[in-house]
Amino acid sequence: MVVVVVGAGPVGLMLASELSRSGVRPLVLEALPSPSLSLKANGVVGRSVPLLYERGLFPRRGPAPRFMYGGFPLDLRRLRDNPVYVQPVPQRELESLLASRAGVPVHRGHTVVALRPSSDRVLVSVEGPSGPYTVDASYVVGCDGAHSMMRKAAGLGFPGVSDDRVVSRSAHVVLPLTFFRRRLRGPGGPYRPYLFHRTPQGVFSFARFGRGPHLVTTLEWDATVDETVPVTVDEVRQSLGRVLGRSVRFAAPAGPGPHVLRRSTARQNRLASSYASGRVLLAGDAAHVVAGFGGPLLNLGLLDAVDLASRLARDDVSGYDAARRPWAERVLASSAEQAALLSPGAETDARRAEFARYLALPEGLKRVADTIAGG
Ligand SMILES: Cc1cc2nc3c(=O)[nH]c(=O)nc-3n(C[C@H](O)[C@H](O)[C@H](O)COP(=O)(O)OP(=O)(O)OC[C@H]3O[C@@H](n4cnc5c(N)ncnc54)[C@H](O)[C@@H]3O)c2cc1C
């Protein structure tokens, strides 16, 4: 059986290593000539984390004592069976760990350009460094990210919404240490790191991962932005000042990057119309994207990969879509709920007061913790 995995992001690499573990040697094709340097996830959150421990990727840790949801701090120690595991790790490092565990080479600089599916195989056209070639595959799995060509080639839709009401800005900065250690002060503060804070003007968070610079993020609703102007650290500083209600001095990090500096005006929430079309399957961002609060996407994608690998090893993928799509639907719903809980206005104040009462109940906290843990 020839399984072609398209894309060597975290999900494609997880799938490759799970397949190798089950005795199937996949062919992994990756368009990029070398691993991407772009800064994405800072960690994995949820039920995939214990699976990473079982596979020896990280030393085992217990569940997280605290987390957040919709701008509420959660004390998970209140739960008898806390399902929320958090593994801090930069995405690049996770990819490199998964690549060394994959047990098969990643063919870099090999771009899949077309698929010709039939009932018992898929012909895969590839542009490689030495020219074009074709692979006769039993299955093709598109782990090729949000703009998935495999999804389009298989004729699968990607319905959903693009939320353009919110402007999100993030930057790596150097905050004065006193702010970080003594908690950031401001009207309504002091504010703790690693949480989303809602103010009358918007939402902000600040955090530090490892020894790197601080990461400041702001969300502002219904703001106008000239997208032709590149984002600057000063723009992020001004945004934080508006959201916090007072100015904060910080510096751009010195030394070699890459450093985060981004602005986003359209948050995508989309789910593939199916995870499978015959012998073409989707996993990870190719199947679902969401303006994730609390980092749900890696968890979702890694668990897609674990589920799909066991089905491919049995040569029966018939239940894959039914098994995995409900989990993504749940993440989309929770993202919408969190966006609603974070949005400005008196109606949200009322909704938050109600939600706080719900979280105070053991079953409320458990439901939210289960949602964060995903599956
Ligand atoms: C700024 C940012 C911060 C994030 N933070 C978090 C977080 O903290 N926690 C979290 O869980 N998630 C986070 N995410 C989301 C997470 O990064 C993604 O969910 C994850 O990268 C998805 O992995 P993937 O393997 O499905 O797709 P990708 O990582 O997009 O990988 C797809 C791969 O396919 C390759 N490819 C594409 N087309 C082809 C082709 N035709 N042929 C061959 N190869 C192809 C691409 O080159 C790429 O390497 C963040 C995302 C961003 C952008």
Coordinates of C-alpha atoms and ligand atoms in Angstrom, one line a residue:
M1 CA 0.0 0.0 0.0
V2 CA 1.4 3.4 -1.0
V3 CA 0.2 6.3 1.2
V4 CA 1.3 9.8 0.1
V5 CA 1.4 12.4 2.8
V6 CA 1.3 15.9 1.3
G7 CA 2.9 18.5 3.6
A8 CA 5.5 18.1 6.4
G9 CA 4.0 20.5 8.9
P10 CA 3.3 19.1 12.3
V11 CA 0.2 17.2 11.2
G12 CA 1.9 15.5 8.1
L13 CA 4.9 14.6 10.3
M14 CA 2.7 13.2 13.0
L15 CA 0.8 11.1 10.5
A16 CA 4.0 9.9 8.9
S17 CA 5.4 8.8 12.3
E18 CA 2.1 7.1 13.3
L19 CA 2.0 5.3 10.0
S20 CA 5.7 4.1 10.4
R21 CA 4.8 2.9 13.9
S22 CA 2.0 0.8 12.4
G23 CA 4.3 -0.7 9.7
V24 CA 3.2 1.5 6.8
R25 CA 6.0 3.5 5.2
P26 CA 4.4 6.7 3.7
L27 CA 5.9 8.9 1.0
V28 CA 6.1 12.4 2.5
L29 CA 6.2 15.3 0.0
E30 CA 6.9 18.8 1.1
A31 CA 6.9 21.9 -1.2
L32 CA 9.3 23.9 0.9
P33 CA 13.0 23.2 0.3
S34 CA 13.8 23.6 4.0
P35 CA 11.8 23.8 7.2
S36 CA 9.8 27.0 7.6
L37 CA 11.2 29.7 9.9
S38 CA 7.8 31.4 10.5
L39 CA 6.8 31.7 14.1
K40 CA 3.5 30.0 14.8
A41 CA 2.4 27.9 17.8
N42 CA 4.0 28.2 21.2
G43 CA 2.6 25.0 22.5
V44 CA 0.1 22.1 22.3
V45 CA -3.0 22.0 24.5
G46 CA -5.2 19.1 25.0
R47 CA -5.6 15.3 24.8
S48 CA -2.8 15.0 22.1
V49 CA -0.3 16.0 24.8
P50 CA -0.4 12.7 26.7
L51 CA 0.0 10.9 23.4
L52 CA 3.2 12.9 22.7
Y53 CA 4.4 11.8 26.2
E54 CA 3.6 8.1 25.4
R55 CA 5.6 8.4 22.3
G56 CA 8.6 9.7 24.2
L57 CA 8.6 13.2 22.6
F58 CA 8.6 15.1 25.9
P59 CA 9.1 14.2 29.6
R60 CA 5.8 13.4 31.1
R61 CA 4.1 16.2 33.1
G62 CA 0.8 16.3 35.0
P63 CA -2.3 18.3 33.8
A64 CA -2.2 22.1 33.9
P65 CA -3.4 23.6 37.2
R66 CA -4.7 26.7 35.4
F67 CA -5.8 27.7 32.0
M68 CA -8.2 30.3 30.5
Y69 CA -11.4 30.4 28.5
G70 CA -13.1 33.5 27.0
G71 CA -11.0 35.8 29.2
F72 CA -11.8 33.8 32.4
P73 CA -9.0 32.4 34.4
L74 CA -9.7 28.7 35.2
D75 CA -8.6 27.0 38.4
L76 CA -8.4 23.4 37.1
R77 CA -7.3 22.1 40.5
R78 CA -10.9 22.1 41.4
L79 CA -11.5 19.1 39.1
R80 CA -11.0 15.6 40.2
D81 CA -10.2 14.4 36.7
N82 CA -8.5 17.3 35.0
P83 CA -8.2 16.6 31.2
V84 CA -6.2 19.8 30.3
Y85 CA -2.6 19.0 29.4
V86 CA -0.3 21.7 28.1
Q87 CA 3.1 21.2 26.5
P88 CA 4.9 24.5 25.8
V89 CA 7.0 24.0 22.7
P90 CA 7.7 26.3 19.7
Q91 CA 6.1 24.8 16.6
R92 CA 9.5 24.6 14.8
E93 CA 10.9 22.4 17.6
L94 CA 7.8 20.2 17.6
E95 CA 8.2 19.7 13.8
S96 CA 11.9 18.8 14.2
L97 CA 11.1 16.3 16.9
L98 CA 8.3 14.7 14.8
A99 CA 10.6 14.7 11.7
S100 CA 13.3 12.7 13.6
R101 CA 10.6 10.3 14.8
A102 CA 8.9 9.9 11.5
G103 CA 11.1 7.0 10.4
V104 CA 10.9 8.0 6.7
P105 CA 12.6 10.8 4.8
V106 CA 10.8 14.0 4.0
H107 CA 11.1 14.8 0.3
R108 CA 11.7 18.5 0.3
G109 CA 11.2 20.7 -2.7
H110 CA 8.5 18.3 -4.0
T111 CA 5.2 20.1 -4.7
V112 CA 2.1 18.1 -5.5
V113 CA 0.5 19.9 -8.4
A114 CA -2.5 17.6 -9.4
L115 CA -4.4 14.5 -8.4
R116 CA -6.2 12.0 -10.6
P117 CA -8.4 9.9 -8.3
S118 CA -10.2 6.8 -9.4
S119 CA -12.0 4.1 -7.4
D120 CA -8.9 2.1 -6.4
R121 CA -6.0 4.5 -6.6
V122 CA -4.9 8.2 -6.9
L123 CA -2.3 9.3 -9.5
V124 CA -0.3 12.1 -7.9
S125 CA 1.6 14.6 -10.1
V126 CA 4.6 16.1 -8.5
E127 CA 7.1 18.8 -9.4
G128 CA 10.4 17.8 -7.9
P129 CA 13.9 19.3 -7.9
S130 CA 14.8 17.0 -10.8
G131 CA 11.6 17.6 -12.7
P132 CA 8.0 16.3 -12.8
Y133 CA 7.0 12.7 -11.9
T134 CA 3.9 10.7 -11.0
V135 CA 3.2 8.5 -8.0
D136 CA 0.6 5.7 -8.1
A137 CA -0.9 5.9 -4.6
S138 CA -3.4 3.9 -2.7
Y139 CA -4.3 6.9 -0.6
V140 CA -3.3 10.6 -0.6
V141 CA -3.6 12.6 2.7
G142 CA -3.7 16.4 2.3
C143 CA -1.8 17.8 5.3
D144 CA -1.1 20.8 3.2
G145 CA -2.5 23.6 5.4
A146 CA -5.3 26.0 5.3
H147 CA -5.0 26.8 1.6
S148 CA -5.0 23.1 0.8
M149 CA -4.6 22.3 -2.8
M150 CA -5.6 18.6 -2.0
R151 CA -8.9 19.8 -0.7
K152 CA -9.6 21.8 -3.8
A153 CA -8.4 18.9 -6.1
A154 CA -10.7 16.5 -4.3
G155 CA -13.6 19.0 -4.9
L156 CA -14.3 19.5 -1.2
G157 CA -15.7 22.8 0.0
F158 CA -14.5 24.9 2.9
P159 CA -17.5 26.7 4.1
G160 CA -17.5 29.0 7.1
V161 CA -17.1 32.6 8.0
S162 CA -14.4 35.3 7.9
D163 CA -14.8 37.6 10.8
D164 CA -13.5 41.0 9.8
R165 CA -14.9 43.0 12.8
V166 CA -11.8 42.3 14.9
V167 CA -8.2 43.6 14.4
S168 CA -5.7 41.5 16.1
R169 CA -2.1 42.6 16.6
S170 CA 0.9 40.8 18.1
A171 CA 4.5 41.7 18.6
H172 CA 7.5 40.4 20.4
V173 CA 8.7 43.2 22.7
V174 CA 10.7 43.8 25.7
L175 CA 8.4 44.8 28.6
P176 CA 10.0 46.3 31.7
L177 CA 10.6 43.4 34.0
T178 CA 8.7 45.1 36.8
F179 CA 5.5 45.0 34.6
F180 CA 5.9 41.3 34.0
R181 CA 6.9 40.2 37.6
R182 CA 4.6 42.5 39.5
R183 CA 1.8 42.1 37.0
L184 CA 0.9 44.8 34.5
R185 CA -0.9 47.7 36.1
G186 CA -3.7 49.7 34.5
P187 CA -7.3 50.7 35.1
G188 CA -9.0 47.5 36.2
G189 CA -5.6 45.8 36.8
P190 CA -3.2 44.5 37.9
Y191 CA -3.2 42.1 35.0
R192 CA -1.6 38.6 35.1
P193 CA 0.4 37.2 32.2
Y194 CA -0.8 34.3 30.1
L195 CA -4.4 35.4 30.2
F196 CA -6.7 37.3 27.9
H197 CA -7.9 40.5 29.6
R198 CA -11.1 42.2 28.5
T199 CA -11.3 46.0 29.0
P200 CA -14.0 48.4 27.8
Q201 CA -11.8 49.1 24.7
G202 CA -10.8 45.6 23.7
V203 CA -8.7 42.6 24.8
F204 CA -5.0 42.1 25.4
S205 CA -2.6 39.5 26.7
F206 CA 1.1 39.4 27.5
A207 CA 3.2 36.3 27.9
R208 CA 6.8 35.0 27.8
F209 CA 7.7 31.7 26.3
G210 CA 11.1 30.3 27.4
R211 CA 13.8 32.9 27.5
G212 CA 12.5 34.8 24.5
P213 CA 11.0 38.3 24.4
H214 CA 7.5 39.0 25.7
L215 CA 4.6 38.5 23.3
V216 CA 2.0 41.2 23.5
T217 CA -1.3 40.7 21.7
T218 CA -4.3 43.0 21.4
L219 CA -7.8 42.7 19.9
E220 CA -9.8 45.7 19.0
W221 CA -13.4 45.6 17.6
D222 CA -14.7 47.7 14.7
A223 CA -11.4 49.6 14.2
T224 CA -10.4 50.9 10.8
V225 CA -7.0 49.9 9.5
D226 CA -5.1 50.9 6.4
E227 CA -3.9 47.4 5.4
T228 CA -1.4 48.9 2.9
V229 CA 0.7 50.3 5.8
P230 CA 3.0 47.6 7.2
V231 CA 2.5 47.0 10.9
T232 CA 5.1 48.4 13.3
V233 CA 6.0 47.9 17.0
D234 CA 4.7 51.4 17.6
E235 CA 1.3 50.5 16.2
V236 CA 1.1 47.6 18.6
R237 CA 2.2 49.9 21.5
Q238 CA -0.5 52.4 20.6
S239 CA -3.1 49.6 20.4
L240 CA -2.1 48.3 23.8
G241 CA -2.3 51.9 25.1
R242 CA -5.9 52.2 23.8
V243 CA -7.0 48.8 25.1
L244 CA -5.4 49.3 28.5
G245 CA -6.4 52.9 29.0
R246 CA -2.8 54.0 29.7
S247 CA 0.4 54.0 27.8
V248 CA 3.0 51.3 28.3
R249 CA 6.6 51.7 27.3
F250 CA 8.3 48.8 25.7
A251 CA 11.1 48.2 23.3
A252 CA 11.5 46.1 20.1
P253 CA 13.7 43.1 20.9
A254 CA 17.3 43.4 19.9
G255 CA 19.3 40.7 18.3
P256 CA 18.6 38.3 15.5
G257 CA 14.9 37.3 15.0
P258 CA 12.7 36.2 13.6
H259 CA 10.4 38.1 15.9
V260 CA 6.7 38.2 15.8
L261 CA 5.1 41.4 14.4
R262 CA 1.8 40.9 12.8
R263 CA -1.7 42.4 12.3
S264 CA -4.7 40.4 11.1
T265 CA -8.0 41.8 10.1
A266 CA -9.9 38.7 8.9
R267 CA -10.2 35.8 11.3
Q268 CA -11.2 32.6 9.4
N269 CA -13.5 29.9 10.9
R270 CA -13.9 27.2 8.3
L271 CA -14.5 23.4 8.2
A272 CA -14.1 21.2 5.1
S273 CA -17.4 19.9 3.8
S274 CA -16.0 16.4 4.3
Y275 CA -12.6 15.0 5.5
A276 CA -12.6 12.4 2.7
S277 CA -13.4 12.1 -1.0
G278 CA -12.8 8.5 -2.0
R279 CA -9.1 7.9 -1.5
V280 CA -8.2 11.6 -0.9
L281 CA -8.3 12.5 2.8
L282 CA -7.6 15.7 4.8
A283 CA -6.1 16.3 8.2
G284 CA -5.0 19.4 10.2
D285 CA -5.5 22.9 8.9
A286 CA -6.4 21.5 5.5
A287 CA -9.6 20.3 7.1
H288 CA -10.3 23.1 9.6
V289 CA -9.2 26.6 10.5
V290 CA -10.4 28.6 13.4
A291 CA -9.5 31.9 15.1
G292 CA -8.4 29.8 18.0
F293 CA -8.4 31.1 21.6
G294 CA -6.0 29.1 23.7
G295 CA -4.4 27.2 20.8
P296 CA -6.8 24.4 19.9
L297 CA -5.6 23.7 16.3
L298 CA -2.4 21.6 16.8
N299 CA -4.3 19.4 19.2
L300 CA -7.1 18.9 16.7
G301 CA -4.7 18.2 13.8
L302 CA -2.4 15.9 15.8
L303 CA -5.5 13.9 16.9
D304 CA -6.7 13.7 13.3
A305 CA -3.4 12.2 12.3
V306 CA -3.4 9.6 15.1
D307 CA -7.0 8.5 14.2
L308 CA -6.3 8.4 10.5
A309 CA -3.1 6.5 10.8
S310 CA -4.8 3.6 12.5
R311 CA -7.5 3.5 9.9
L312 CA -5.0 3.6 7.0
A313 CA -3.0 0.8 8.6
R314 CA -6.3 -1.3 8.6
D315 CA -7.0 -0.1 5.0
D316 CA -10.4 1.1 6.0
V317 CA -11.0 4.9 6.2
S318 CA -14.8 4.7 6.0
G319 CA -15.4 6.1 9.5
Y320 CA -12.8 8.9 9.5
D321 CA -15.0 11.8 8.6
A322 CA -17.7 10.8 11.1
A323 CA -15.1 10.3 13.9
R324 CA -13.2 13.5 13.5
R325 CA -15.5 16.3 12.1
P326 CA -17.6 16.6 15.3
W327 CA -14.4 17.5 17.3
A328 CA -13.7 20.3 14.8
E329 CA -17.3 21.5 15.0
R330 CA -16.9 21.7 18.8
V331 CA -13.7 23.8 18.5
L332 CA -15.5 26.1 16.1
A333 CA -18.4 26.5 18.5
S334 CA -16.1 27.1 21.4
S335 CA -14.1 29.7 19.5
A336 CA -17.4 31.5 18.7
E337 CA -18.4 31.3 22.3
Q338 CA -15.1 32.8 23.5
A339 CA -15.2 35.5 20.9
A340 CA -18.7 36.4 22.1
L341 CA -17.4 36.4 25.8
L342 CA -14.5 38.7 24.9
S343 CA -16.4 41.2 22.7
P344 CA -17.1 44.7 24.1
G345 CA -20.4 46.0 25.4
A346 CA -23.0 45.9 28.1
E347 CA -24.6 42.8 26.6
T348 CA -21.3 40.9 27.0
D349 CA -21.0 42.1 30.6
A350 CA -24.4 40.4 31.3
R351 CA -23.4 37.3 29.4
R352 CA -20.1 37.2 31.3
A353 CA -21.8 37.5 34.7
E354 CA -24.0 34.5 33.8
F355 CA -21.0 32.5 32.5
A356 CA -19.0 33.2 35.7
R357 CA -21.9 31.6 37.7
Y358 CA -21.8 28.6 35.3
L359 CA -18.0 28.2 35.7
A360 CA -18.4 28.3 39.5
L361 CA -20.4 25.0 39.2
P362 CA -18.2 21.8 39.0
E363 CA -20.1 20.7 35.9
G364 CA -19.6 24.0 34.2
L365 CA -15.9 24.0 34.8
K366 CA -15.7 20.3 33.7
R367 CA -17.6 21.0 30.4
V368 CA -15.2 23.9 29.6
A369 CA -12.1 21.8 30.5
D370 CA -13.4 19.0 28.3
T371 CA -13.8 21.4 25.4
I372 CA -10.3 22.8 25.9
A373 CA -8.9 19.2 26.0
G374 CA -10.7 18.4 22.7
G375 CA -10.4 14.9 21.4
Ligands
LIG1 C1 0.7 33.0 14.3 C2 0.2 31.6 14.6 C3 0.2 31.2 15.9 C4 -0.4 29.9 16.2 N1 -0.4 29.5 17.5 C5 -0.9 28.3 17.8 C6 -0.8 27.8 19.1 O1 -0.2 28.4 20.0 N2 -1.3 26.5 19.4 C7 -1.9 25.8 18.4 O2 -2.4 24.7 18.6 N3 -1.9 26.3 17.1 C8 -1.4 27.5 16.8 N4 -1.5 27.9 15.5 C9 -2.0 27.0 14.5 C10 -1.0 26.0 14.0 O3 0.2 26.7 13.7 C11 -1.5 25.2 12.8 O4 -2.7 24.6 13.2 C12 -0.6 24.2 12.3 O5 0.5 24.7 11.6 C13 -1.3 23.3 11.3 O6 -0.4 22.3 10.9 P1 -0.6 21.5 9.5 O7 0.5 20.5 9.5 O8 -2.0 21.1 9.4 O9 -0.4 22.6 8.4 P2 0.9 23.6 8.1 O10 1.7 23.8 9.3 O11 0.3 24.7 7.4 O12 1.7 22.7 7.1 C14 1.4 22.5 5.8 C15 2.6 22.1 5.0 O13 2.2 21.6 3.7 C16 3.1 22.1 2.7 N5 2.4 22.2 1.4 C17 1.4 23.0 1.0 N6 1.0 22.7 -0.2 C18 1.7 21.7 -0.7 C19 1.8 21.0 -1.9 N7 1.0 21.2 -2.9 N8 2.8 20.0 -2.0 C20 3.6 19.7 -1.0 N9 3.6 20.4 0.2 C21 2.7 21.3 0.4 C22 3.4 23.5 3.2 O14 4.7 23.9 2.7 C23 3.5 23.2 4.7 O15 4.8 22.9 5.1 C24 -0.9 29.1 15.2 C25 -0.9 29.6 13.8 C26 -0.4 30.8 13.5 C27 -0.4 31.3 12.1

